């Protein structure tokens, strides 16, 4: 019964001064269910202010700790170790999963499948441990693979935890630098503002090659952020191609040094999720027309 009812939604509607009967009608549940959720929250001393930033699953765990307790039989993943290893050149999540799997097999214990392993890594990222260590994230992959979606999901989660987050496309970033180039005071103020965000998300990273002047602007920005705040780089090109796209030379070396030596990569799927979504919409539209 409770899995069909969203307790957070119940409390949200009650907070809008709707009656228990009205809430039950809107959510398609019984009035007793609404009354029970309300009472359980009261017993926990929880008001809407306490609940509004929670997920339904999180609220379930509190209201029904025994009924909804999740258990797993596989060996837990050492996320601290995984995050540390991912910073090393050539180390991938696939290699770490194989290492984890082989260790579990040698000990005669169960292990989680690779998709579960990768999903759990992303969920662990959402706990914002990478922000505390000022670690950068590099999300690469083809068009439509969900890179922007993932970066924004992490950004939204960070906002919920009161971190300051800023999202910008690289073409807009470089245009903003260019617009302020003749006003050194304004340029410095803008760069410092970007440097102070806990998380800076740069989408469409290095979609085009930079000239020396633009590369210098980026160097000044990452010099300020390096070791202090996290940056999420979202783009199609692998790290191996960045040096050339940053203009090459010692300046590109300096920029790379401030990015990749304290970062780990999250390669996205080769599957074009956007095309799949569009094909599903087209199939649904066709089905409607043929009715």
PDB file of C-alpha atoms in Angstrom:
ATOM      1  CA  UNK A   1       0.000   0.000   0.000  1.00  0.00           C
ATOM      2  CA  UNK A   2       2.665   2.499   0.996  1.00  0.00           C
ATOM      3  CA  UNK A   3       4.767   1.929  -2.102  1.00  0.00           C
ATOM      4  CA  UNK A   4       1.847   3.221  -4.176  1.00  0.00           C
ATOM      5  CA  UNK A   5       1.668   6.374  -2.094  1.00  0.00           C
ATOM      6  CA  UNK A   6       4.365   9.011  -2.037  1.00  0.00           C
ATOM      7  CA  UNK A   7       4.671  10.230   1.565  1.00  0.00           C
ATOM      8  CA  UNK A   8       6.526  13.351   0.515  1.00  0.00           C
ATOM      9  CA  UNK A   9       3.631  14.248  -1.803  1.00  0.00           C
ATOM     10  CA  UNK A  10       1.181  13.636   1.016  1.00  0.00           C
ATOM     11  CA  UNK A  11       2.997  16.039   3.312  1.00  0.00           C
ATOM     12  CA  UNK A  12       3.435  18.601   0.537  1.00  0.00           C
ATOM     13  CA  UNK A  13      -0.315  18.722  -0.129  1.00  0.00           C
ATOM     14  CA  UNK A  14      -1.137  18.824   3.572  1.00  0.00           C
ATOM     15  CA  UNK A  15       1.251  21.752   3.903  1.00  0.00           C
ATOM     16  CA  UNK A  16      -0.900  23.567   1.312  1.00  0.00           C
ATOM     17  CA  UNK A  17      -3.813  23.320   3.766  1.00  0.00           C
ATOM     18  CA  UNK A  18      -5.673  20.611   1.861  1.00  0.00           C
ATOM     19  CA  UNK A  19      -7.799  18.251   3.958  1.00  0.00           C
ATOM     20  CA  UNK A  20      -6.885  14.598   4.368  1.00  0.00           C
ATOM     21  CA  UNK A  21      -9.887  13.684   2.215  1.00  0.00           C
ATOM     22  CA  UNK A  22      -8.736  16.034  -0.582  1.00  0.00           C
ATOM     23  CA  UNK A  23      -5.174  14.709  -0.450  1.00  0.00           C
ATOM     24  CA  UNK A  24      -6.423  11.118  -0.629  1.00  0.00           C
ATOM     25  CA  UNK A  25      -8.569  11.952  -3.670  1.00  0.00           C
ATOM     26  CA  UNK A  26      -5.680  13.666  -5.496  1.00  0.00           C
ATOM     27  CA  UNK A  27      -3.173  10.881  -4.836  1.00  0.00           C
ATOM     28  CA  UNK A  28      -5.606   8.015  -5.280  1.00  0.00           C
ATOM     29  CA  UNK A  29      -5.075   6.512  -1.833  1.00  0.00           C
ATOM     30  CA  UNK A  30      -7.215   6.006   1.246  1.00  0.00           C
ATOM     31  CA  UNK A  31      -7.806   8.696   3.841  1.00  0.00           C
ATOM     32  CA  UNK A  32      -6.407   6.300   6.466  1.00  0.00           C
ATOM     33  CA  UNK A  33      -3.103   6.153   4.576  1.00  0.00           C
ATOM     34  CA  UNK A  34      -2.863   9.944   4.548  1.00  0.00           C
ATOM     35  CA  UNK A  35      -3.704  10.069   8.247  1.00  0.00           C
ATOM     36  CA  UNK A  36      -1.112   7.403   9.055  1.00  0.00           C
ATOM     37  CA  UNK A  37       1.689   9.170   7.145  1.00  0.00           C
ATOM     38  CA  UNK A  38       0.791  12.433   8.854  1.00  0.00           C
ATOM     39  CA  UNK A  39       0.913  10.755  12.265  1.00  0.00           C
ATOM     40  CA  UNK A  40       4.225   8.989  11.561  1.00  0.00           C
ATOM     41  CA  UNK A  41       5.800  12.303  10.568  1.00  0.00           C
ATOM     42  CA  UNK A  42       4.445  13.878  13.737  1.00  0.00           C
ATOM     43  CA  UNK A  43       5.975  11.084  15.818  1.00  0.00           C
ATOM     44  CA  UNK A  44       9.324  11.711  14.118  1.00  0.00           C
ATOM     45  CA  UNK A  45       8.986  15.429  14.827  1.00  0.00           C
ATOM     46  CA  UNK A  46       9.157  16.166  11.090  1.00  0.00           C
ATOM     47  CA  UNK A  47       7.480  19.156   9.466  1.00  0.00           C
ATOM     48  CA  UNK A  48       7.343  20.090   5.780  1.00  0.00           C
ATOM     49  CA  UNK A  49      10.504  22.169   6.250  1.00  0.00           C
ATOM     50  CA  UNK A  50      12.332  18.984   7.223  1.00  0.00           C
ATOM     51  CA  UNK A  51      10.824  16.912   4.416  1.00  0.00           C
ATOM     52  CA  UNK A  52      10.822  19.161   1.344  1.00  0.00           C
ATOM     53  CA  UNK A  53      14.427  18.387   0.323  1.00  0.00           C
ATOM     54  CA  UNK A  54      14.081  14.647   0.897  1.00  0.00           C
ATOM     55  CA  UNK A  55      13.275  11.960  -1.667  1.00  0.00           C
ATOM     56  CA  UNK A  56      10.347   9.570  -1.262  1.00  0.00           C
ATOM     57  CA  UNK A  57      12.803   6.700  -0.739  1.00  0.00           C
ATOM     58  CA  UNK A  58      14.576   8.636   1.978  1.00  0.00           C
ATOM     59  CA  UNK A  59      11.296   9.339   3.738  1.00  0.00           C
ATOM     60  CA  UNK A  60      10.263   5.681   3.404  1.00  0.00           C
ATOM     61  CA  UNK A  61      13.445   4.633   5.200  1.00  0.00           C
ATOM     62  CA  UNK A  62      12.530   6.876   8.112  1.00  0.00           C
ATOM     63  CA  UNK A  63       8.798   6.165   8.339  1.00  0.00           C
ATOM     64  CA  UNK A  64       9.021   2.433   7.612  1.00  0.00           C
ATOM     65  CA  UNK A  65      12.575   1.403   8.549  1.00  0.00           C
ATOM     66  CA  UNK A  66      11.824  -2.325   8.776  1.00  0.00           C
ATOM     67  CA  UNK A  67       9.349  -2.702   5.952  1.00  0.00           C
ATOM     68  CA  UNK A  68      11.503  -0.878   3.398  1.00  0.00           C
ATOM     69  CA  UNK A  69      14.983  -1.758   4.547  1.00  0.00           C
ATOM     70  CA  UNK A  70      17.080  -2.664   1.492  1.00  0.00           C
ATOM     71  CA  UNK A  71      19.548  -5.509   1.737  1.00  0.00           C
ATOM     72  CA  UNK A  72      22.193  -6.724  -0.706  1.00  0.00           C
ATOM     73  CA  UNK A  73      24.124  -9.958  -0.712  1.00  0.00           C
ATOM     74  CA  UNK A  74      27.135  -8.817  -2.712  1.00  0.00           C
ATOM     75  CA  UNK A  75      30.380  -7.498  -1.272  1.00  0.00           C
ATOM     76  CA  UNK A  76      30.175  -3.696  -0.792  1.00  0.00           C
ATOM     77  CA  UNK A  77      32.328  -1.604  -3.110  1.00  0.00           C
ATOM     78  CA  UNK A  78      35.165   0.393  -1.563  1.00  0.00           C
ATOM     79  CA  UNK A  79      34.254   3.769  -3.064  1.00  0.00           C
ATOM     80  CA  UNK A  80      37.191   5.629  -1.537  1.00  0.00           C
ATOM     81  CA  UNK A  81      39.563   3.176  -3.232  1.00  0.00           C
ATOM     82  CA  UNK A  82      37.678   3.385  -6.544  1.00  0.00           C
ATOM     83  CA  UNK A  83      37.740   7.178  -6.605  1.00  0.00           C
ATOM     84  CA  UNK A  84      41.438   7.210  -5.731  1.00  0.00           C
ATOM     85  CA  UNK A  85      42.315   4.697  -8.473  1.00  0.00           C
ATOM     86  CA  UNK A  86      40.229   6.467 -11.123  1.00  0.00           C
ATOM     87  CA  UNK A  87      42.553   9.457 -10.845  1.00  0.00           C
ATOM     88  CA  UNK A  88      45.405   7.345 -12.191  1.00  0.00           C
ATOM     89  CA  UNK A  89      46.204   7.370 -15.902  1.00  0.00           C
ATOM     90  CA  UNK A  90      44.778   4.394 -17.777  1.00  0.00           C
ATOM     91  CA  UNK A  91      42.540   3.200 -14.956  1.00  0.00           C
ATOM     92  CA  UNK A  92      38.886   2.733 -15.940  1.00  0.00           C
ATOM     93  CA  UNK A  93      35.737   1.665 -14.113  1.00  0.00           C
ATOM     94  CA  UNK A  94      35.719  -1.530 -16.187  1.00  0.00           C
ATOM     95  CA  UNK A  95      39.210  -2.469 -14.962  1.00  0.00           C
ATOM     96  CA  UNK A  96      38.282  -1.706 -11.353  1.00  0.00           C
ATOM     97  CA  UNK A  97      35.113  -3.791 -11.607  1.00  0.00           C
ATOM     98  CA  UNK A  98      37.109  -6.730 -12.992  1.00  0.00           C
ATOM     99  CA  UNK A  99      39.539  -6.375 -10.085  1.00  0.00           C
ATOM    100  CA  UNK A 100      36.621  -6.262  -7.639  1.00  0.00           C
ATOM    101  CA  UNK A 101      34.962  -9.268  -9.320  1.00  0.00           C
ATOM    102  CA  UNK A 102      38.151 -11.361  -9.310  1.00  0.00           C
ATOM    103  CA  UNK A 103      38.741 -10.621  -5.631  1.00  0.00           C
ATOM    104  CA  UNK A 104      35.186 -11.672  -4.745  1.00  0.00           C
ATOM    105  CA  UNK A 105      35.473 -14.877  -6.801  1.00  0.00           C
ATOM    106  CA  UNK A 106      38.780 -15.781  -5.153  1.00  0.00           C
ATOM    107  CA  UNK A 107      37.124 -15.352  -1.737  1.00  0.00           C
ATOM    108  CA  UNK A 108      34.017 -17.289  -2.764  1.00  0.00           C
ATOM    109  CA  UNK A 109      31.744 -14.288  -2.233  1.00  0.00           C
ATOM    110  CA  UNK A 110      29.069 -12.648  -4.382  1.00  0.00           C
ATOM    111  CA  UNK A 111      29.803  -9.540  -6.443  1.00  0.00           C
ATOM    112  CA  UNK A 112      27.573  -6.994  -8.143  1.00  0.00           C
ATOM    113  CA  UNK A 113      27.233  -6.848 -11.933  1.00  0.00           C
ATOM    114  CA  UNK A 114      29.114  -4.184 -13.886  1.00  0.00           C
ATOM    115  CA  UNK A 115      25.999  -2.005 -14.532  1.00  0.00           C
ATOM    116  CA  UNK A 116      25.228  -2.000 -10.802  1.00  0.00           C
ATOM    117  CA  UNK A 117      28.867  -1.214 -10.034  1.00  0.00           C
ATOM    118  CA  UNK A 118      28.885   1.847 -12.326  1.00  0.00           C
ATOM    119  CA  UNK A 119      25.475   3.079 -11.152  1.00  0.00           C
ATOM    120  CA  UNK A 120      26.606   2.855  -7.526  1.00  0.00           C
ATOM    121  CA  UNK A 121      29.729   4.855  -8.353  1.00  0.00           C
ATOM    122  CA  UNK A 122      27.542   7.626  -9.790  1.00  0.00           C
ATOM    123  CA  UNK A 123      25.232   7.505  -6.764  1.00  0.00           C
ATOM    124  CA  UNK A 124      28.262   7.752  -4.504  1.00  0.00           C
ATOM    125  CA  UNK A 125      29.408  10.796  -6.474  1.00  0.00           C
ATOM    126  CA  UNK A 126      26.067  12.383  -5.693  1.00  0.00           C
ATOM    127  CA  UNK A 127      27.049  12.244  -2.026  1.00  0.00           C
ATOM    128  CA  UNK A 128      29.420  15.064  -3.035  1.00  0.00           C
ATOM    129  CA  UNK A 129      32.604  13.499  -1.716  1.00  0.00           C
ATOM    130  CA  UNK A 130      34.437  14.810  -4.776  1.00  0.00           C
ATOM    131  CA  UNK A 131      33.563  18.388  -3.794  1.00  0.00           C
ATOM    132  CA  UNK A 132      35.170  18.075  -0.371  1.00  0.00           C
ATOM    133  CA  UNK A 133      38.449  17.013  -1.993  1.00  0.00           C
ATOM    134  CA  UNK A 134      38.200  19.564  -4.846  1.00  0.00           C
ATOM    135  CA  UNK A 135      38.356  16.692  -7.340  1.00  0.00           C
ATOM    136  CA  UNK A 136      37.443  17.377 -10.975  1.00  0.00           C
ATOM    137  CA  UNK A 137      35.117  15.151 -12.992  1.00  0.00           C
ATOM    138  CA  UNK A 138      35.569  14.500 -16.709  1.00  0.00           C
ATOM    139  CA  UNK A 139      32.449  13.231 -18.486  1.00  0.00           C
ATOM    140  CA  UNK A 140      33.146  12.255 -22.098  1.00  0.00           C
ATOM    141  CA  UNK A 141      31.232  10.424 -24.801  1.00  0.00           C
ATOM    142  CA  UNK A 142      29.374  10.803 -28.098  1.00  0.00           C
ATOM    143  CA  UNK A 143      26.451  13.109 -28.792  1.00  0.00           C
ATOM    144  CA  UNK A 144      23.224  12.046 -27.113  1.00  0.00           C
ATOM    145  CA  UNK A 145      24.869   9.750 -24.552  1.00  0.00           C
ATOM    146  CA  UNK A 146      23.472  11.651 -21.557  1.00  0.00           C
ATOM    147  CA  UNK A 147      26.600  13.604 -20.561  1.00  0.00           C
ATOM    148  CA  UNK A 148      24.816  16.908 -19.912  1.00  0.00           C
ATOM    149  CA  UNK A 149      21.995  15.152 -18.088  1.00  0.00           C
ATOM    150  CA  UNK A 150      24.451  13.463 -15.725  1.00  0.00           C
ATOM    151  CA  UNK A 151      26.424  16.648 -15.047  1.00  0.00           C
ATOM    152  CA  UNK A 152      23.245  18.622 -14.331  1.00  0.00           C
ATOM    153  CA  UNK A 153      21.921  15.840 -12.083  1.00  0.00           C
ATOM    154  CA  UNK A 154      25.099  16.083 -10.015  1.00  0.00           C
ATOM    155  CA  UNK A 155      24.789  19.869 -10.010  1.00  0.00           C
ATOM    156  CA  UNK A 156      21.189  19.751  -8.781  1.00  0.00           C
ATOM    157  CA  UNK A 157      22.140  17.310  -6.033  1.00  0.00           C
ATOM    158  CA  UNK A 158      24.939  19.668  -4.989  1.00  0.00           C
ATOM    159  CA  UNK A 159      22.496  22.597  -4.837  1.00  0.00           C
ATOM    160  CA  UNK A 160      20.300  20.564  -2.498  1.00  0.00           C
ATOM    161  CA  UNK A 161      23.318  20.248  -0.231  1.00  0.00           C
ATOM    162  CA  UNK A 162      23.755  24.059  -0.363  1.00  0.00           C
ATOM    163  CA  UNK A 163      26.865  24.016  -2.565  1.00  0.00           C
ATOM    164  CA  UNK A 164      27.217  26.918  -5.002  1.00  0.00           C
ATOM    165  CA  UNK A 165      26.993  25.581  -8.564  1.00  0.00           C
ATOM    166  CA  UNK A 166      27.304  27.296 -11.935  1.00  0.00           C
ATOM    167  CA  UNK A 167      26.603  25.746 -15.356  1.00  0.00           C
ATOM    168  CA  UNK A 168      27.869  27.273 -18.601  1.00  0.00           C
ATOM    169  CA  UNK A 169      28.544  26.178 -22.171  1.00  0.00           C
ATOM    170  CA  UNK A 170      32.119  26.705 -23.255  1.00  0.00           C
ATOM    171  CA  UNK A 171      31.186  28.923 -26.241  1.00  0.00           C
ATOM    172  CA  UNK A 172      29.322  31.219 -23.827  1.00  0.00           C
ATOM    173  CA  UNK A 173      32.245  31.163 -21.378  1.00  0.00           C
ATOM    174  CA  UNK A 174      34.729  32.237 -24.029  1.00  0.00           C
ATOM    175  CA  UNK A 175      32.315  34.871 -25.354  1.00  0.00           C
ATOM    176  CA  UNK A 176      31.958  36.316 -21.852  1.00  0.00           C
ATOM    177  CA  UNK A 177      35.732  36.494 -21.539  1.00  0.00           C
ATOM    178  CA  UNK A 178      35.966  38.211 -24.917  1.00  0.00           C
ATOM    179  CA  UNK A 179      33.283  40.793 -24.015  1.00  0.00           C
ATOM    180  CA  UNK A 180      35.288  41.801 -20.914  1.00  0.00           C
ATOM    181  CA  UNK A 181      38.743  41.680 -22.473  1.00  0.00           C
ATOM    182  CA  UNK A 182      39.075  45.466 -22.775  1.00  0.00           C
ATOM    183  CA  UNK A 183      38.058  46.050 -19.150  1.00  0.00           C
ATOM    184  CA  UNK A 184      40.686  44.369 -16.977  1.00  0.00           C
ATOM    185  CA  UNK A 185      38.854  45.132 -13.738  1.00  0.00           C
ATOM    186  CA  UNK A 186      35.588  43.617 -14.975  1.00  0.00           C
ATOM    187  CA  UNK A 187      37.413  40.631 -16.509  1.00  0.00           C
ATOM    188  CA  UNK A 188      39.185  39.908 -13.229  1.00  0.00           C
ATOM    189  CA  UNK A 189      35.946  40.235 -11.271  1.00  0.00           C
ATOM    190  CA  UNK A 190      34.172  37.805 -13.599  1.00  0.00           C
ATOM    191  CA  UNK A 191      37.005  35.272 -13.471  1.00  0.00           C
ATOM    192  CA  UNK A 192      37.134  35.413  -9.676  1.00  0.00           C
ATOM    193  CA  UNK A 193      33.384  34.898  -9.475  1.00  0.00           C
ATOM    194  CA  UNK A 194      33.678  31.747 -11.609  1.00  0.00           C
ATOM    195  CA  UNK A 195      36.629  30.616  -9.544  1.00  0.00           C
ATOM    196  CA  UNK A 196      34.690  30.762  -6.300  1.00  0.00           C
ATOM    197  CA  UNK A 197      31.845  28.384  -7.214  1.00  0.00           C
ATOM    198  CA  UNK A 198      32.051  25.052  -5.373  1.00  0.00           C
ATOM    199  CA  UNK A 199      31.217  23.326  -8.646  1.00  0.00           C
ATOM    200  CA  UNK A 200      31.672  24.806 -12.107  1.00  0.00           C
ATOM    201  CA  UNK A 201      30.110  22.759 -14.920  1.00  0.00           C
ATOM    202  CA  UNK A 202      31.561  23.500 -18.366  1.00  0.00           C
ATOM    203  CA  UNK A 203      29.535  21.854 -21.126  1.00  0.00           C
ATOM    204  CA  UNK A 204      30.651  21.447 -24.771  1.00  0.00           C
ATOM    205  CA  UNK A 205      34.221  21.451 -23.466  1.00  0.00           C
ATOM    206  CA  UNK A 206      36.790  21.939 -26.277  1.00  0.00           C
ATOM    207  CA  UNK A 207      34.303  21.397 -29.086  1.00  0.00           C
ATOM    208  CA  UNK A 208      36.623  23.686 -31.057  1.00  0.00           C
ATOM    209  CA  UNK A 209      40.354  24.363 -30.807  1.00  0.00           C
ATOM    210  CA  UNK A 210      41.522  27.363 -28.800  1.00  0.00           C
ATOM    211  CA  UNK A 211      43.993  30.043 -29.768  1.00  0.00           C
ATOM    212  CA  UNK A 212      46.775  31.135 -27.449  1.00  0.00           C
ATOM    213  CA  UNK A 213      44.851  34.116 -26.087  1.00  0.00           C
ATOM    214  CA  UNK A 214      41.793  32.041 -25.148  1.00  0.00           C
ATOM    215  CA  UNK A 215      43.991  29.349 -23.605  1.00  0.00           C
ATOM    216  CA  UNK A 216      45.610  31.961 -21.360  1.00  0.00           C
ATOM    217  CA  UNK A 217      42.161  32.980 -20.087  1.00  0.00           C
ATOM    218  CA  UNK A 218      41.409  29.391 -19.153  1.00  0.00           C
ATOM    219  CA  UNK A 219      44.779  28.978 -17.479  1.00  0.00           C
ATOM    220  CA  UNK A 220      44.061  31.918 -15.158  1.00  0.00           C
ATOM    221  CA  UNK A 221      40.643  30.448 -14.287  1.00  0.00           C
ATOM    222  CA  UNK A 222      41.919  26.948 -13.514  1.00  0.00           C
ATOM    223  CA  UNK A 223      44.914  28.305 -11.632  1.00  0.00           C
ATOM    224  CA  UNK A 224      42.413  29.866  -9.234  1.00  0.00           C
ATOM    225  CA  UNK A 225      40.171  26.778  -9.004  1.00  0.00           C
ATOM    226  CA  UNK A 226      42.892  24.112  -8.809  1.00  0.00           C
ATOM    227  CA  UNK A 227      42.965  22.500  -5.362  1.00  0.00           C
ATOM    228  CA  UNK A 228      40.158  24.752  -4.131  1.00  0.00           C
ATOM    229  CA  UNK A 229      36.984  23.836  -6.015  1.00  0.00           C
ATOM    230  CA  UNK A 230      35.685  21.117  -8.326  1.00  0.00           C
ATOM    231  CA  UNK A 231      35.084  21.530 -12.049  1.00  0.00           C
ATOM    232  CA  UNK A 232      32.997  19.171 -14.179  1.00  0.00           C
ATOM    233  CA  UNK A 233      34.138  19.005 -17.814  1.00  0.00           C
ATOM    234  CA  UNK A 234      31.553  17.707 -20.286  1.00  0.00           C
ATOM    235  CA  UNK A 235      32.563  17.032 -23.872  1.00  0.00           C
ATOM    236  CA  UNK A 236      32.915  14.635 -26.776  1.00  0.00           C
ATOM    237  CA  UNK A 237      36.695  14.510 -27.041  1.00  0.00           C
ATOM    238  CA  UNK A 238      38.827  12.137 -24.924  1.00  0.00           C
ATOM    239  CA  UNK A 239      41.485  13.560 -22.629  1.00  0.00           C
ATOM    240  CA  UNK A 240      44.218  12.321 -24.977  1.00  0.00           C
ATOM    241  CA  UNK A 241      43.127  14.958 -27.527  1.00  0.00           C
ATOM    242  CA  UNK A 242      42.851  17.887 -25.130  1.00  0.00           C
ATOM    243  CA  UNK A 243      46.461  19.047 -25.306  1.00  0.00           C
ATOM    244  CA  UNK A 244      46.239  19.719 -29.031  1.00  0.00           C
ATOM    245  CA  UNK A 245      42.813  21.359 -28.754  1.00  0.00           C
ATOM    246  CA  UNK A 246      44.166  23.667 -26.038  1.00  0.00           C
ATOM    247  CA  UNK A 247      46.715  24.988 -28.531  1.00  0.00           C
ATOM    248  CA  UNK A 248      49.636  22.732 -27.579  1.00  0.00           C
ATOM    249  CA  UNK A 249      52.879  23.946 -26.049  1.00  0.00           C
ATOM    250  CA  UNK A 250      53.741  24.784 -22.450  1.00  0.00           C
ATOM    251  CA  UNK A 251      50.514  26.686 -21.819  1.00  0.00           C
ATOM    252  CA  UNK A 252      48.460  23.616 -22.716  1.00  0.00           C
ATOM    253  CA  UNK A 253      50.762  21.606 -20.409  1.00  0.00           C
ATOM    254  CA  UNK A 254      49.984  23.984 -17.551  1.00  0.00           C
ATOM    255  CA  UNK A 255      46.219  23.816 -18.102  1.00  0.00           C
ATOM    256  CA  UNK A 256      46.236  20.025 -18.325  1.00  0.00           C
ATOM    257  CA  UNK A 257      48.300  19.807 -15.151  1.00  0.00           C
ATOM    258  CA  UNK A 258      45.668  21.772 -13.235  1.00  0.00           C
ATOM    259  CA  UNK A 259      42.815  19.629 -14.532  1.00  0.00           C
ATOM    260  CA  UNK A 260      43.686  15.980 -15.015  1.00  0.00           C
ATOM    261  CA  UNK A 261      46.086  15.309 -12.135  1.00  0.00           C
ATOM    262  CA  UNK A 262      43.228  15.678  -9.660  1.00  0.00           C
ATOM    263  CA  UNK A 263      40.378  14.256 -11.701  1.00  0.00           C
ATOM    264  CA  UNK A 264      38.772  11.051 -12.806  1.00  0.00           C
ATOM    265  CA  UNK A 265      36.887  10.232 -15.938  1.00  0.00           C
ATOM    266  CA  UNK A 266      33.329   9.029 -16.335  1.00  0.00           C
ATOM    267  CA  UNK A 267      32.994   7.718 -19.895  1.00  0.00           C
ATOM    268  CA  UNK A 268      29.345   7.719 -20.938  1.00  0.00           C
ATOM    269  CA  UNK A 269      27.567   5.103 -22.997  1.00  0.00           C
ATOM    270  CA  UNK A 270      28.104   4.712 -26.727  1.00  0.00           C
ATOM    271  CA  UNK A 271      24.329   4.518 -27.032  1.00  0.00           C
ATOM    272  CA  UNK A 272      22.635   7.660 -28.367  1.00  0.00           C
ATOM    273  CA  UNK A 273      19.871   8.091 -25.796  1.00  0.00           C
ATOM    274  CA  UNK A 274      18.488  11.110 -27.636  1.00  0.00           C
ATOM    275  CA  UNK A 275      17.915   9.046 -30.790  1.00  0.00           C
ATOM    276  CA  UNK A 276      16.261   6.287 -28.782  1.00  0.00           C
ATOM    277  CA  UNK A 277      13.972   8.820 -27.123  1.00  0.00           C
ATOM    278  CA  UNK A 278      13.083  10.393 -30.468  1.00  0.00           C
ATOM    279  CA  UNK A 279      12.431   6.970 -32.035  1.00  0.00           C
ATOM    280  CA  UNK A 280      10.106   6.081 -29.144  1.00  0.00           C
ATOM    281  CA  UNK A 281       8.220   9.349 -29.585  1.00  0.00           C
ATOM    282  CA  UNK A 282       7.920   8.637 -33.307  1.00  0.00           C
ATOM    283  CA  UNK A 283       6.654   5.095 -32.647  1.00  0.00           C
ATOM    284  CA  UNK A 284       4.076   6.405 -30.172  1.00  0.00           C
ATOM    285  CA  UNK A 285       2.945   9.077 -32.638  1.00  0.00           C
ATOM    286  CA  UNK A 286       2.639   6.476 -35.400  1.00  0.00           C
ATOM    287  CA  UNK A 287       0.574   4.241 -33.126  1.00  0.00           C
ATOM    288  CA  UNK A 288      -1.750   7.148 -32.328  1.00  0.00           C
ATOM    289  CA  UNK A 289      -2.209   7.966 -36.022  1.00  0.00           C
ATOM    290  CA  UNK A 290      -2.947   4.351 -36.941  1.00  0.00           C
ATOM    291  CA  UNK A 291      -5.643   3.968 -34.279  1.00  0.00           C
TER     292      UNK A 291
END
